Amino acid sequence: MIECKPLIPLQELDLKIDAARDQIEEKKQKVVRMQNEIEADAQLIEKKLALLKKIQLRRRKAETELNDLNQQVKLAEIKMQSAGLSPASYKAIEKELAGMKEKAASEEGKILEDMEKIETLEKDTVKGQKVVAGRRDHLEQIKIRVAEEITGVRKELDLLQTQRSQISLKIAADLLEKYEELRQKRRGQVLFPTENPSCPACGMGMPAGLMSAVTSHEGAETCSNCSMLIYWTGQRV
């Protein structure tokens, strides 16, 4: 038998301490998650800006090539109008001219497509930059609020830890050592009340001997399966 009455208020404080620490960690992680999301959006905008620059360079190159093609087209048209041009030369220039016009039309199409892409990317990046800037400002406000909340929780945590120290001084050393050992193995609850013939910690049914021991006194017994402490709160025969 393990005396459990002194451990019950200690465990209640420990569970509150665990909850307070979890609360602090969750608040910290909330800020980290927001920061990561904002940075991910900022990186996406940087990629869009890089793509925008690439398309702008490509469009300028295409415009230069189109200008050159248009000049070549004009020269070819002038040649075709020259007097004394042989039929064979005329057909050769005509074929070359058709190829240049086809290529020019293709370049014009590419330029128009790139202009649409540039317009879309410019709008997206400008909007995205404004959103990221706004979210960063909001994050700074969140950080201030979370820091204040964490300070409040830490004050509560300090009070709980003081209360725990005071209670632990009243508990026998061997009993406290047993409890602390279980707490190290399993963070959280280690002392479980039960009204049923099964361990509330692991769900396994209690052997007849353990069941008899648990129901025979007000102390706790160690579960043969999970090693947690079980004490009876049901009716005693």
PDB file of C-alpha atoms in Angstrom:
ATOM      1  CA  MET A   1       0.000   0.000   0.000  1.00  0.00           C
ATOM      2  CA  ILE A   2       1.135   3.507  -0.806  1.00  0.00           C
ATOM      3  CA  GLU A   3      -0.313   6.385   1.177  1.00  0.00           C
ATOM      4  CA  CYS A   4      -1.941   8.585  -1.445  1.00  0.00           C
ATOM      5  CA  LYS A   5      -3.837  11.276   0.451  1.00  0.00           C
ATOM      6  CA  PRO A   6      -0.769  13.570   0.776  1.00  0.00           C
ATOM      7  CA  LEU A   7      -0.026  13.075  -2.941  1.00  0.00           C
ATOM      8  CA  ILE A   8      -3.457  14.100  -4.238  1.00  0.00           C
ATOM      9  CA  PRO A   9      -3.092  17.871  -3.586  1.00  0.00           C
ATOM     10  CA  LEU A  10       0.527  17.690  -4.783  1.00  0.00           C
ATOM     11  CA  GLN A  11      -0.547  16.118  -8.055  1.00  0.00           C
ATOM     12  CA  GLU A  12      -3.302  18.706  -8.489  1.00  0.00           C
ATOM     13  CA  LEU A  13      -0.658  21.433  -8.248  1.00  0.00           C
ATOM     14  CA  ASP A  14       1.661  19.560 -10.607  1.00  0.00           C
ATOM     15  CA  LEU A  15      -1.084  19.266 -13.206  1.00  0.00           C
ATOM     16  CA  LYS A  16      -1.758  22.995 -12.902  1.00  0.00           C
ATOM     17  CA  ILE A  17       1.977  23.666 -13.253  1.00  0.00           C
ATOM     18  CA  ASP A  18       2.104  21.446 -16.351  1.00  0.00           C
ATOM     19  CA  ALA A  19      -0.895  23.283 -17.810  1.00  0.00           C
ATOM     20  CA  ALA A  20       0.734  26.665 -17.127  1.00  0.00           C
ATOM     21  CA  ARG A  21       3.979  25.588 -18.805  1.00  0.00           C
ATOM     22  CA  ASP A  22       2.042  24.204 -21.765  1.00  0.00           C
ATOM     23  CA  GLN A  23       0.168  27.484 -21.990  1.00  0.00           C
ATOM     24  CA  ILE A  24       3.412  29.460 -22.081  1.00  0.00           C
ATOM     25  CA  GLU A  25       4.870  27.166 -24.733  1.00  0.00           C
ATOM     26  CA  GLU A  26       1.710  27.357 -26.847  1.00  0.00           C
ATOM     27  CA  LYS A  27       1.774  31.151 -26.744  1.00  0.00           C
ATOM     28  CA  LYS A  28       5.412  31.121 -27.844  1.00  0.00           C
ATOM     29  CA  GLN A  29       4.664  28.654 -30.636  1.00  0.00           C
ATOM     30  CA  LYS A  30       1.731  30.797 -31.794  1.00  0.00           C
ATOM     31  CA  VAL A  31       4.142  33.680 -32.417  1.00  0.00           C
ATOM     32  CA  VAL A  32       6.647  31.349 -34.110  1.00  0.00           C
ATOM     33  CA  ARG A  33       3.937  29.933 -36.397  1.00  0.00           C
ATOM     34  CA  MET A  34       2.774  33.413 -37.377  1.00  0.00           C
ATOM     35  CA  GLN A  35       6.370  34.471 -38.028  1.00  0.00           C
ATOM     36  CA  ASN A  36       7.010  31.399 -40.198  1.00  0.00           C
ATOM     37  CA  GLU A  37       3.812  31.960 -42.187  1.00  0.00           C
ATOM     38  CA  ILE A  38       4.729  35.595 -42.834  1.00  0.00           C
ATOM     39  CA  GLU A  39       8.258  34.661 -43.889  1.00  0.00           C
ATOM     40  CA  ALA A  40       6.888  31.984 -46.210  1.00  0.00           C
ATOM     41  CA  ASP A  41       4.617  34.570 -47.839  1.00  0.00           C
ATOM     42  CA  ALA A  42       7.534  37.020 -48.099  1.00  0.00           C
ATOM     43  CA  GLN A  43       9.679  34.358 -49.775  1.00  0.00           C
ATOM     44  CA  LEU A  44       6.873  33.643 -52.232  1.00  0.00           C
ATOM     45  CA  ILE A  45       6.739  37.334 -53.119  1.00  0.00           C
ATOM     46  CA  GLU A  46      10.516  37.332 -53.658  1.00  0.00           C
ATOM     47  CA  LYS A  47      10.134  34.416 -56.051  1.00  0.00           C
ATOM     48  CA  LYS A  48       7.391  36.270 -57.918  1.00  0.00           C
ATOM     49  CA  LEU A  49       9.598  39.363 -58.132  1.00  0.00           C
ATOM     50  CA  ALA A  50      12.444  37.268 -59.519  1.00  0.00           C
ATOM     51  CA  LEU A  51      10.057  35.761 -62.066  1.00  0.00           C
ATOM     52  CA  LEU A  52       8.757  39.236 -62.919  1.00  0.00           C
ATOM     53  CA  LYS A  53      12.288  40.457 -63.591  1.00  0.00           C
ATOM     54  CA  LYS A  54      12.985  37.427 -65.762  1.00  0.00           C
ATOM     55  CA  ILE A  55       9.832  37.975 -67.835  1.00  0.00           C
ATOM     56  CA  GLN A  56      10.557  41.706 -68.191  1.00  0.00           C
ATOM     57  CA  LEU A  57      14.043  40.912 -69.549  1.00  0.00           C
ATOM     58  CA  ARG A  58      12.569  38.319 -71.879  1.00  0.00           C
ATOM     59  CA  ARG A  59       9.992  40.801 -73.156  1.00  0.00           C
ATOM     60  CA  ARG A  60      12.621  43.476 -73.825  1.00  0.00           C
ATOM     61  CA  LYS A  61      14.709  40.952 -75.716  1.00  0.00           C
ATOM     62  CA  ALA A  62      11.673  39.891 -77.746  1.00  0.00           C
ATOM     63  CA  GLU A  63      10.822  43.523 -78.511  1.00  0.00           C
ATOM     64  CA  THR A  64      14.375  44.097 -79.783  1.00  0.00           C
ATOM     65  CA  GLU A  65      14.144  40.995 -81.967  1.00  0.00           C
ATOM     66  CA  LEU A  66      10.733  42.103 -83.240  1.00  0.00           C
ATOM     67  CA  ASN A  67      12.116  45.531 -84.182  1.00  0.00           C
ATOM     68  CA  ASP A  68      14.953  43.860 -86.061  1.00  0.00           C
ATOM     69  CA  LEU A  69      12.486  41.587 -87.848  1.00  0.00           C
ATOM     70  CA  ASN A  70      10.281  44.530 -88.817  1.00  0.00           C
ATOM     71  CA  GLN A  71      13.306  46.321 -90.258  1.00  0.00           C
ATOM     72  CA  GLN A  72      14.215  43.203 -92.235  1.00  0.00           C
ATOM     73  CA  VAL A  73      10.628  42.953 -93.476  1.00  0.00           C
ATOM     74  CA  LYS A  74      10.715  46.552 -94.726  1.00  0.00           C
ATOM     75  CA  LEU A  75      14.025  45.961 -96.506  1.00  0.00           C
ATOM     76  CA  ALA A  76      12.671  42.789 -98.116  1.00  0.00           C
ATOM     77  CA  GLU A  77       9.547  44.616 -99.284  1.00  0.00           C
ATOM     78  CA  ILE A  78      11.720  47.357-100.816  1.00  0.00           C
ATOM     79  CA  LYS A  79      13.820  44.732-102.615  1.00  0.00           C
ATOM     80  CA  MET A  80      10.675  43.114-104.034  1.00  0.00           C
ATOM     81  CA  GLN A  81       9.682  46.456-105.539  1.00  0.00           C
ATOM     82  CA  SER A  82      13.079  46.952-107.174  1.00  0.00           C
ATOM     83  CA  ALA A  83      13.120  47.114-110.963  1.00  0.00           C
ATOM     84  CA  GLY A  84      14.846  44.341-112.871  1.00  0.00           C
ATOM     85  CA  LEU A  85      14.405  41.744-110.105  1.00  0.00           C
ATOM     86  CA  SER A  86      14.385  38.254-111.583  1.00  0.00           C
ATOM     87  CA  PRO A  87      11.390  35.960-110.919  1.00  0.00           C
ATOM     88  CA  ALA A  88      13.633  33.516-109.028  1.00  0.00           C
ATOM     89  CA  SER A  89      15.007  36.266-106.802  1.00  0.00           C
ATOM     90  CA  TYR A  90      11.500  37.620-106.263  1.00  0.00           C
ATOM     91  CA  LYS A  91      10.223  34.221-105.127  1.00  0.00           C
ATOM     92  CA  ALA A  92      13.226  33.753-102.840  1.00  0.00           C
ATOM     93  CA  ILE A  93      12.667  37.131-101.198  1.00  0.00           C
ATOM     94  CA  GLU A  94       8.917  36.466-101.004  1.00  0.00           C
ATOM     95  CA  LYS A  95       9.546  33.167 -99.214  1.00  0.00           C
ATOM     96  CA  GLU A  96      12.033  34.801 -96.877  1.00  0.00           C
ATOM     97  CA  LEU A  97       9.555  37.621 -96.207  1.00  0.00           C
ATOM     98  CA  ALA A  98       6.783  35.160 -95.343  1.00  0.00           C
ATOM     99  CA  GLY A  99       9.096  33.442 -92.856  1.00  0.00           C
ATOM    100  CA  MET A 100      10.060  36.738 -91.245  1.00  0.00           C
ATOM    101  CA  LYS A 101       6.411  37.833 -90.956  1.00  0.00           C
ATOM    102  CA  GLU A 102       5.491  34.496 -89.386  1.00  0.00           C
ATOM    103  CA  LYS A 103       8.327  34.800 -86.900  1.00  0.00           C
ATOM    104  CA  ALA A 104       7.360  38.420 -86.184  1.00  0.00           C
ATOM    105  CA  ALA A 105       3.763  37.380 -85.496  1.00  0.00           C
ATOM    106  CA  SER A 106       5.042  34.704 -83.117  1.00  0.00           C
ATOM    107  CA  GLU A 107       7.220  37.242 -81.297  1.00  0.00           C
ATOM    108  CA  GLU A 108       4.273  39.645 -81.026  1.00  0.00           C
ATOM    109  CA  GLY A 109       2.179  36.880 -79.470  1.00  0.00           C
ATOM    110  CA  LYS A 110       4.910  36.100 -76.944  1.00  0.00           C
ATOM    111  CA  ILE A 111       5.260  39.782 -76.092  1.00  0.00           C
ATOM    112  CA  LEU A 112       1.521  40.116 -75.484  1.00  0.00           C
ATOM    113  CA  GLU A 113       1.529  37.010 -73.271  1.00  0.00           C
ATOM    114  CA  ASP A 114       4.470  38.358 -71.286  1.00  0.00           C
ATOM    115  CA  MET A 115       2.776  41.740 -70.919  1.00  0.00           C
ATOM    116  CA  GLU A 116      -0.263  40.020 -69.380  1.00  0.00           C
ATOM    117  CA  LYS A 117       1.968  37.985 -67.075  1.00  0.00           C
ATOM    118  CA  ILE A 118       3.885  41.108 -66.062  1.00  0.00           C
ATOM    119  CA  GLU A 119       0.679  42.989 -65.288  1.00  0.00           C
ATOM    120  CA  THR A 120      -0.631  40.101 -63.170  1.00  0.00           C
ATOM    121  CA  LEU A 121       2.662  39.654 -61.303  1.00  0.00           C
ATOM    122  CA  GLU A 122       2.993  43.383 -60.643  1.00  0.00           C
ATOM    123  CA  LYS A 123      -0.488  43.489 -59.129  1.00  0.00           C
ATOM    124  CA  ASP A 124       0.124  40.314 -57.106  1.00  0.00           C
ATOM    125  CA  THR A 125       3.477  41.454 -55.738  1.00  0.00           C
ATOM    126  CA  VAL A 126       2.275  44.943 -54.820  1.00  0.00           C
ATOM    127  CA  LYS A 127      -0.760  43.477 -53.053  1.00  0.00           C
ATOM    128  CA  GLY A 128       1.355  40.762 -51.423  1.00  0.00           C
ATOM    129  CA  GLN A 129       3.915  43.244 -50.142  1.00  0.00           C
ATOM    130  CA  LYS A 130       1.164  45.347 -48.562  1.00  0.00           C
ATOM    131  CA  VAL A 131      -0.364  42.262 -46.938  1.00  0.00           C
ATOM    132  CA  VAL A 132       2.996  41.071 -45.576  1.00  0.00           C
ATOM    133  CA  ALA A 133       3.794  44.543 -44.249  1.00  0.00           C
ATOM    134  CA  GLY A 134       0.402  44.663 -42.535  1.00  0.00           C
ATOM    135  CA  ARG A 135       0.850  41.185 -41.074  1.00  0.00           C
ATOM    136  CA  ARG A 136       4.302  42.102 -39.774  1.00  0.00           C
ATOM    137  CA  ASP A 137       2.868  45.163 -38.033  1.00  0.00           C
ATOM    138  CA  HIS A 138       0.116  42.981 -36.589  1.00  0.00           C
ATOM    139  CA  LEU A 139       2.689  40.415 -35.461  1.00  0.00           C
ATOM    140  CA  GLU A 140       4.548  43.059 -33.494  1.00  0.00           C
ATOM    141  CA  GLN A 141       1.322  43.885 -31.672  1.00  0.00           C
ATOM    142  CA  ILE A 142       0.725  40.171 -31.056  1.00  0.00           C
ATOM    143  CA  LYS A 143       4.242  39.801 -29.657  1.00  0.00           C
ATOM    144  CA  ILE A 144       3.623  42.584 -27.149  1.00  0.00           C
ATOM    145  CA  ARG A 145       0.302  41.085 -26.083  1.00  0.00           C
ATOM    146  CA  VAL A 146       1.695  37.554 -25.853  1.00  0.00           C
ATOM    147  CA  ALA A 147       4.666  38.775 -23.797  1.00  0.00           C
ATOM    148  CA  GLU A 148       2.226  40.369 -21.346  1.00  0.00           C
ATOM    149  CA  GLU A 149       0.142  37.190 -21.219  1.00  0.00           C
ATOM    150  CA  ILE A 150       3.231  35.036 -20.634  1.00  0.00           C
ATOM    151  CA  THR A 151       4.316  37.352 -17.819  1.00  0.00           C
ATOM    152  CA  GLY A 152       0.920  36.847 -16.190  1.00  0.00           C
ATOM    153  CA  VAL A 153       1.076  33.069 -16.558  1.00  0.00           C
ATOM    154  CA  ARG A 154       4.620  32.997 -15.161  1.00  0.00           C
ATOM    155  CA  LYS A 155       3.442  34.860 -12.067  1.00  0.00           C
ATOM    156  CA  GLU A 156       0.759  32.202 -11.592  1.00  0.00           C
ATOM    157  CA  LEU A 157       3.392  29.518 -12.217  1.00  0.00           C
ATOM    158  CA  ASP A 158       5.697  30.995  -9.566  1.00  0.00           C
ATOM    159  CA  LEU A 159       2.836  30.958  -7.069  1.00  0.00           C
ATOM    160  CA  LEU A 160       1.971  27.338  -7.910  1.00  0.00           C
ATOM    161  CA  GLN A 161       5.595  26.271  -7.557  1.00  0.00           C
ATOM    162  CA  THR A 162       5.803  28.006  -4.165  1.00  0.00           C
ATOM    163  CA  GLN A 163       2.673  26.165  -3.033  1.00  0.00           C
ATOM    164  CA  ARG A 164       4.114  22.911  -4.315  1.00  0.00           C
ATOM    165  CA  SER A 165       7.328  23.397  -2.372  1.00  0.00           C
ATOM    166  CA  GLN A 166       5.349  24.024   0.796  1.00  0.00           C
ATOM    167  CA  ILE A 167       3.196  20.911   0.310  1.00  0.00           C
ATOM    168  CA  SER A 168       6.125  18.666  -0.632  1.00  0.00           C
ATOM    169  CA  LEU A 169       7.842  19.525   2.680  1.00  0.00           C
ATOM    170  CA  LYS A 170       4.968  17.818   4.508  1.00  0.00           C
ATOM    171  CA  ILE A 171       5.279  14.559   2.554  1.00  0.00           C
ATOM    172  CA  ALA A 172       7.503  11.708   3.679  1.00  0.00           C
ATOM    173  CA  ALA A 173      10.751  11.539   1.715  1.00  0.00           C
ATOM    174  CA  ASP A 174      10.310   7.951   0.481  1.00  0.00           C
ATOM    175  CA  LEU A 175       6.720   8.629  -0.633  1.00  0.00           C
ATOM    176  CA  LEU A 176       7.733  11.835  -2.411  1.00  0.00           C
ATOM    177  CA  GLU A 177      10.645  10.017  -4.071  1.00  0.00           C
ATOM    178  CA  LYS A 178       8.289   7.331  -5.389  1.00  0.00           C
ATOM    179  CA  TYR A 179       5.928   9.969  -6.753  1.00  0.00           C
ATOM    180  CA  GLU A 180       8.731  11.989  -8.361  1.00  0.00           C
ATOM    181  CA  GLU A 181      10.136   8.841  -9.968  1.00  0.00           C
ATOM    182  CA  LEU A 182       6.779   8.134 -11.603  1.00  0.00           C
ATOM    183  CA  ARG A 183       6.495  11.762 -12.704  1.00  0.00           C
ATOM    184  CA  GLN A 184       9.849  11.487 -14.489  1.00  0.00           C
ATOM    185  CA  LYS A 185       8.704   8.373 -16.331  1.00  0.00           C
ATOM    186  CA  ARG A 186       5.356   9.821 -17.287  1.00  0.00           C
ATOM    187  CA  ARG A 187       4.751  13.551 -17.343  1.00  0.00           C
ATOM    188  CA  GLY A 188       1.249  14.310 -16.175  1.00  0.00           C
ATOM    189  CA  GLN A 189      -1.063  12.350 -13.962  1.00  0.00           C
ATOM    190  CA  VAL A 190       0.378   9.330 -12.132  1.00  0.00           C
ATOM    191  CA  LEU A 191      -2.190   8.912  -9.379  1.00  0.00           C
ATOM    192  CA  PHE A 192      -5.609   7.720 -10.564  1.00  0.00           C
ATOM    193  CA  PRO A 193      -8.917   7.247  -8.744  1.00  0.00           C
ATOM    194  CA  THR A 194     -11.080   4.379  -9.890  1.00  0.00           C
ATOM    195  CA  GLU A 195     -14.487   2.854  -9.196  1.00  0.00           C
ATOM    196  CA  ASN A 196     -14.064   0.035 -11.728  1.00  0.00           C
ATOM    197  CA  PRO A 197     -11.994  -3.159 -11.820  1.00  0.00           C
ATOM    198  CA  SER A 198      -9.652  -1.724 -14.452  1.00  0.00           C
ATOM    199  CA  CYS A 199      -6.758   0.708 -14.423  1.00  0.00           C
ATOM    200  CA  PRO A 200      -7.888   4.175 -15.587  1.00  0.00           C
ATOM    201  CA  ALA A 201      -4.351   4.908 -16.772  1.00  0.00           C
ATOM    202  CA  CYS A 202      -3.814   1.996 -19.166  1.00  0.00           C
ATOM    203  CA  GLY A 203      -7.313   0.499 -19.391  1.00  0.00           C
ATOM    204  CA  MET A 204      -6.177  -3.014 -18.453  1.00  0.00           C
ATOM    205  CA  GLY A 205      -8.331  -5.074 -16.141  1.00  0.00           C
ATOM    206  CA  MET A 206      -6.919  -5.506 -12.648  1.00  0.00           C
ATOM    207  CA  PRO A 207      -5.961  -9.027 -11.544  1.00  0.00           C
ATOM    208  CA  ALA A 208      -8.010 -10.380  -8.634  1.00  0.00           C
ATOM    209  CA  GLY A 209      -5.156  -9.873  -6.169  1.00  0.00           C
ATOM    210  CA  LEU A 210      -4.618  -6.249  -7.162  1.00  0.00           C
ATOM    211  CA  MET A 211      -8.350  -5.583  -7.113  1.00  0.00           C
ATOM    212  CA  SER A 212      -8.597  -7.025  -3.627  1.00  0.00           C
ATOM    213  CA  ALA A 213      -5.670  -4.928  -2.422  1.00  0.00           C
ATOM    214  CA  VAL A 214      -6.979  -1.701  -3.952  1.00  0.00           C
ATOM    215  CA  THR A 215     -10.439  -2.061  -2.426  1.00  0.00           C
ATOM    216  CA  SER A 216      -9.170  -3.089   1.005  1.00  0.00           C
ATOM    217  CA  HIS A 217      -7.725   0.266   2.069  1.00  0.00           C
ATOM    218  CA  GLU A 218      -7.705   3.989   1.296  1.00  0.00           C
ATOM    219  CA  GLY A 219      -4.173   4.008  -0.016  1.00  0.00           C
ATOM    220  CA  ALA A 220      -2.920   3.374  -3.528  1.00  0.00           C
ATOM    221  CA  GLU A 221      -1.512   0.318  -5.261  1.00  0.00           C
ATOM    222  CA  THR A 222       0.798   0.066  -8.276  1.00  0.00           C
ATOM    223  CA  CYS A 223      -0.819  -1.132 -11.506  1.00  0.00           C
ATOM    224  CA  SER A 224       0.872  -4.374 -12.551  1.00  0.00           C
ATOM    225  CA  ASN A 225       0.705  -3.282 -16.207  1.00  0.00           C
ATOM    226  CA  CYS A 226       1.648   0.411 -16.360  1.00  0.00           C
ATOM    227  CA  SER A 227       3.093   1.032 -12.844  1.00  0.00           C
ATOM    228  CA  MET A 228       0.766   3.991 -12.193  1.00  0.00           C
ATOM    229  CA  LEU A 229      -0.766   4.463  -8.742  1.00  0.00           C
ATOM    230  CA  ILE A 230      -4.434   3.472  -8.369  1.00  0.00           C
ATOM    231  CA  TYR A 231      -6.698   4.205  -5.420  1.00  0.00           C
ATOM    232  CA  TRP A 232     -10.301   3.117  -4.890  1.00  0.00           C
ATOM    233  CA  THR A 233     -13.146   5.638  -4.708  1.00  0.00           C
ATOM    234  CA  GLY A 234     -16.051   3.217  -5.168  1.00  0.00           C
ATOM    235  CA  GLN A 235     -18.142   1.386  -2.614  1.00  0.00           C
ATOM    236  CA  ARG A 236     -16.356  -1.033  -0.358  1.00  0.00           C
ATOM    237  CA  VAL A 237     -17.833  -4.397   0.475  1.00  0.00           C
TER     238      VAL A 237
END
